[in-house]
Coordinates of N, CA and C in Angstrom, one line a residue:
X1 N 82.1 107.6 84.8 CA 82.8 108.2 85.9 C 82.5 107.5 87.2
X2 N 83.4 107.6 88.1 CA 83.3 107.0 89.4 C 83.6 108.1 90.5
X3 N 82.8 108.2 91.5 CA 83.0 109.1 92.5 C 83.3 108.4 93.8
X4 N 84.3 108.9 94.5 CA 84.8 108.3 95.8 C 84.7 109.3 96.9
X5 N 84.2 108.9 98.0 CA 84.1 109.7 99.2 C 84.7 109.0 100.4
X6 N 85.7 109.5 101.0 CA 86.3 108.9 102.2 C 85.7 109.6 103.4
X7 N 85.8 108.8 104.5 CA 85.3 109.3 105.8 C 86.0 108.4 106.9
X8 N 86.0 108.9 108.1 CA 86.5 108.1 109.2 C 87.8 108.6 109.8
X9 N 88.4 109.6 109.2 CA 89.7 110.1 109.7 C 89.5 110.8 111.0
X10 N 90.6 111.1 111.7 CA 90.5 111.9 112.9 C 91.9 111.8 113.7
X11 N 91.8 112.2 114.9 CA 92.9 112.2 115.8 C 92.9 111.1 116.8
X12 N 94.0 110.3 116.9 CA 94.0 109.2 117.8 C 95.4 109.1 118.4
X13 N 95.5 108.5 119.6 CA 96.8 108.3 120.2 C 97.5 107.1 119.6
X14 N 98.8 107.1 119.8 CA 99.6 106.0 119.3 C 99.1 104.7 120.0
X15 N 99.0 103.7 119.2 CA 98.5 102.4 119.7 C 97.0 102.2 119.5
X16 N 96.3 103.3 119.1 CA 94.9 103.3 118.9 C 94.5 102.8 117.5
X17 N 93.2 102.8 117.3 CA 92.7 102.3 116.0 C 91.7 103.3 115.4
X18 N 91.6 103.2 114.1 CA 90.6 104.0 113.3 C 90.2 103.1 112.1
X19 N 89.0 103.4 111.7 CA 88.5 102.7 110.5 C 88.1 103.7 109.4
X20 N 88.7 103.7 108.3 CA 88.4 104.6 107.2 C 87.4 103.9 106.3
X21 N 86.5 104.7 105.7 CA 85.5 104.2 104.7 C 85.7 104.9 103.4
X22 N 85.4 104.2 102.3 CA 85.4 104.8 101.0 C 84.2 104.4 100.3
X23 N 83.3 105.3 100.0 CA 82.0 105.0 99.4 C 82.2 105.3 97.9
X24 N 81.9 104.3 97.0 CA 82.0 104.5 95.6 C 80.6 104.6 95.0
X25 N 80.5 105.5 94.0 CA 79.2 105.7 93.3 C 79.5 105.9 91.8
X26 N 78.5 105.9 91.0 CA 78.7 106.1 89.6 C 78.9 104.7 88.9
X27 N 79.8 104.6 87.9 CA 80.0 103.4 87.1 C 80.9 102.5 87.9
X28 N 80.4 102.0 89.0 CA 81.3 101.1 89.9 C 81.5 99.8 89.2
X29 N 80.7 99.4 88.2 CA 80.9 98.1 87.5 C 82.2 98.1 86.7
X30 N 82.7 99.4 86.5 CA 84.0 99.5 85.7 C 85.2 99.4 86.5
X31 N 85.1 99.2 87.9 CA 86.2 99.2 88.8 C 86.9 97.8 88.8
X32 N 88.2 97.8 88.6 CA 88.9 96.6 88.8 C 89.4 96.4 90.3
X33 N 90.0 97.4 90.8 CA 90.4 97.4 92.2 C 90.3 98.8 92.9
X34 N 90.3 98.8 94.2 CA 90.4 100.1 94.9 C 91.6 100.1 95.8
X35 N 92.2 101.2 95.9 CA 93.4 101.2 96.8 C 93.3 102.4 97.8
X36 N 94.1 102.2 98.8 CA 94.3 103.3 99.8 C 95.7 103.8 99.6
X37 N 95.9 105.1 99.6 CA 97.2 105.7 99.5 C 97.2 106.8 100.6
X38 N 98.4 107.2 100.9 CA 98.5 108.3 101.9 C 99.7 109.2 101.5
X39 N 99.5 110.5 102.0 CA 100.6 111.5 101.8 C 100.8 112.3 103.1
X40 N 102.0 112.1 103.6 CA 102.3 112.9 104.8 C 102.9 114.2 104.3
X41 N 102.8 115.2 105.2 CA 103.3 116.5 104.9 C 104.7 116.5 104.5
X42 N 105.0 117.1 103.3 CA 106.3 117.2 102.8 C 106.8 115.9 102.2
X43 N 106.0 114.9 102.1 CA 106.4 113.6 101.5 C 105.6 113.3 100.3
X44 N 106.1 112.3 99.5 CA 105.3 111.9 98.3 C 104.2 110.9 98.7
X45 N 103.2 110.9 97.9 CA 102.1 109.9 98.2 C 102.6 108.5 98.0
X46 N 102.1 107.6 98.9 CA 102.6 106.2 98.9 C 101.4 105.3 99.0
X47 N 101.6 104.1 98.4 CA 100.6 103.1 98.5 C 100.5 102.5 99.9
X48 N 99.3 102.2 100.3 CA 99.0 101.6 101.6 C 98.5 100.2 101.4
X49 N 97.4 100.0 100.7 CA 96.7 98.7 100.5 C 95.8 98.8 99.3
X50 N 95.4 97.6 98.8 CA 94.5 97.5 97.7 C 93.7 96.3 97.8
X51 N 92.5 96.3 97.2 CA 91.6 95.1 97.1 C 91.0 95.0 95.8
X52 N 91.0 93.9 95.2 CA 90.3 93.6 93.9 C 88.8 93.6 94.2
X53 N 88.1 94.4 93.4 CA 86.7 94.6 93.6 C 85.9 93.3 93.5
X54 N 86.3 92.5 92.6 CA 85.6 91.2 92.4 C 86.6 90.1 92.8
X55 N 86.3 89.4 93.9 CA 87.2 88.4 94.3 C 87.9 88.7 95.6
X56 N 88.2 89.9 95.9 CA 88.7 90.3 97.2 C 90.2 90.1 97.4
X57 N 90.9 89.8 96.4 CA 92.4 89.7 96.6 C 92.9 91.0 97.2
X58 N 93.9 90.9 98.1 CA 94.4 92.1 98.8 C 95.9 92.1 98.7
X59 N 96.5 93.3 98.9 CA 97.9 93.5 99.1 C 98.2 94.7 99.9
X60 N 99.3 94.7 100.6 CA 99.6 95.8 101.5 C 101.1 96.3 101.4
X61 N 101.3 97.5 101.8 CA 102.7 98.0 101.9 C 103.3 97.3 103.1
X62 N 104.6 97.1 103.0 CA 105.3 96.4 104.2 C 105.1 97.2 105.5
X63 N 105.0 98.5 105.4 CA 105.0 99.3 106.6 C 103.7 99.2 107.3
X64 N 102.6 98.6 106.7 CA 101.3 98.5 107.4 C 100.9 97.0 107.6
X65 N 101.7 96.1 107.0 CA 101.3 94.7 107.1 C 101.2 94.2 108.6
X66 N 100.1 93.5 108.9 CA 99.9 93.0 110.2 C 99.2 94.1 111.1
X67 N 99.1 95.3 110.6 CA 98.4 96.3 111.4 C 97.1 96.8 110.7
X68 N 97.2 96.9 109.4 CA 96.0 97.4 108.7 C 95.3 96.3 107.9
X69 N 94.0 96.4 107.8 CA 93.3 95.4 107.0 C 92.3 96.1 106.1
X70 N 92.4 95.8 104.8 CA 91.4 96.4 103.8 C 90.4 95.3 103.5
X71 N 89.1 95.8 103.4 CA 88.0 94.9 103.1 C 87.0 95.7 102.3
X72 N 86.1 94.9 101.7 CA 85.1 95.6 100.8 C 83.7 95.0 101.1
X73 N 82.7 95.8 100.8 CA 81.3 95.4 100.9 C 80.7 95.8 99.5
X74 N 80.6 94.8 98.6 CA 80.2 95.1 97.3 C 78.7 95.6 97.3
X75 N 77.9 95.1 98.2 CA 76.5 95.5 98.2 C 76.4 97.0 98.6
X76 N 77.3 97.5 99.4 CA 77.3 98.9 99.7 C 78.2 99.7 98.9
X77 N 79.0 99.1 98.0 CA 80.0 99.8 97.2 C 80.9 100.6 98.1
X78 N 81.3 99.9 99.1 CA 82.2 100.6 100.1 C 83.4 99.7 100.4
X79 N 84.5 100.4 100.5 CA 85.8 99.7 101.0 C 86.2 100.4 102.3
X80 N 86.8 99.5 103.1 CA 87.2 99.9 104.5 C 88.7 99.7 104.7
X81 N 89.3 100.5 105.5 CA 90.6 100.3 105.9 C 90.6 100.4 107.4
X82 N 90.8 99.2 108.0 CA 90.9 99.1 109.5 C 92.3 99.3 109.9
X83 N 92.6 100.3 110.7 CA 94.0 100.6 111.1 C 94.1 100.4 112.6
X84 N 95.0 99.4 112.9 CA 95.2 99.1 114.3 C 96.7 99.4 114.7
X85 N 97.0 99.5 116.0 CA 98.3 99.8 116.4 C 99.0 101.0 115.7
X86 N 98.2 102.0 115.6 CA 98.7 103.2 114.9 C 99.9 103.8 115.5
X87 N 100.7 104.3 114.6 CA 102.0 105.0 115.0 C 102.0 106.4 114.5
X88 N 102.8 107.3 115.2 CA 102.8 108.7 114.7 C 103.2 108.8 113.2
X89 N 104.0 107.9 112.7 CA 104.4 107.9 111.3 C 103.3 107.5 110.4
X90 N 102.2 107.1 110.9 CA 101.0 106.8 110.1 C 100.2 108.1 109.8
X91 N 100.6 109.2 110.4 CA 99.9 110.5 110.2 C 100.1 110.9 108.8
X92 N 98.9 111.2 108.1 CA 98.9 111.6 106.7 C 97.5 111.8 106.3
X93 N 97.3 112.4 105.1 CA 96.0 112.4 104.4 C 95.9 111.1 103.7
X94 N 94.8 110.4 103.9 CA 94.6 109.1 103.3 C 93.6 109.3 102.2
X95 N 93.9 108.7 101.0 CA 93.1 108.8 99.8 C 92.7 107.5 99.4
X96 N 91.4 107.4 98.9 CA 90.9 106.2 98.2 C 91.0 106.4 96.7
X97 N 91.3 105.4 96.0 CA 91.5 105.5 94.6 C 90.9 104.3 93.9
X98 N 90.4 104.4 92.7 CA 89.9 103.3 91.9 C 90.6 103.2 90.6
X99 N 90.8 101.9 90.2 CA 91.5 101.6 89.0 C 90.6 100.8 88.1
X100 N 90.6 101.1 86.8 CA 89.7 100.3 85.9 C 90.3 99.1 85.3
X101 N 91.6 99.1 85.1 CA 92.3 98.0 84.3 C 93.4 97.4 85.1
X102 N 93.5 96.1 85.2 CA 94.5 95.5 86.0 C 95.9 95.6 85.4
X103 N 95.9 95.9 84.1 CA 97.2 96.0 83.4 C 97.8 97.4 83.4
X104 N 97.1 98.3 84.1 CA 97.5 99.7 84.1 C 97.9 100.0 85.6
X105 N 99.0 100.8 85.7 CA 99.4 101.3 87.0 C 98.7 102.5 87.5
X106 N 97.9 103.0 86.6 CA 97.2 104.3 86.9 C 95.9 104.1 87.6
X107 N 95.7 104.8 88.7 CA 94.4 104.9 89.3 C 93.7 106.1 88.8
X108 N 92.6 105.9 88.1 CA 91.9 107.0 87.4 C 91.1 107.9 88.3
X109 N 90.5 107.4 89.3 CA 89.6 108.1 90.2 C 90.1 108.2 91.6
X110 N 90.0 109.4 92.2 CA 90.5 109.7 93.5 C 89.4 110.4 94.3
X111 N 89.4 110.1 95.6 CA 88.6 110.8 96.6 C 89.3 112.1 97.0
X112 N 88.7 112.8 97.9 CA 89.2 114.1 98.3 C 90.2 114.0 99.5
X113 N 90.2 112.8 100.1 CA 91.1 112.5 101.2 C 90.5 112.8 102.6
X114 N 91.1 112.1 103.5 CA 90.7 112.3 104.9 C 91.9 112.3 105.8
X115 N 92.0 113.2 106.7 CA 93.2 113.4 107.6 C 93.2 112.4 108.7
X116 N 94.3 111.7 108.9 CA 94.6 110.9 110.0 C 95.8 111.4 110.8
X117 N 95.6 111.7 112.1 CA 96.7 112.2 112.9 C 96.8 111.3 114.1
X118 N 98.1 110.8 114.3 CA 98.4 109.9 115.4 C 99.3 110.7 116.3
X119 N 98.9 110.9 117.5 CA 99.7 111.6 118.5 C 100.6 110.6 119.3
X120 N 101.7 111.1 119.7 CA 102.6 110.2 120.5 C 102.4 110.4 122.0

């Protein structure tokens, strides 16, 4: 089992920045990659960014490219999402998720989520 705990959400004005953290514990050696997803009120959950646990390869949704940066600290078993130039449409609950197998589209482990609210 892998446990994920997000932190760092909050209220920020448009144009501002926030950094989210996701601390992983448990069988972290089984993780292939970690991703950030978000779900706005009344909308489906969407992919934001991901990072391969070993090697650090990253990918981003088009909507956040150039504004968000995902990074990892293997020694601390923590993944970060630096969010700059925030927009009201970035308002959502942000979730961290872990995937065990690169060939699977399923993220098996999820955190509880952290609220990000961007005011205009």
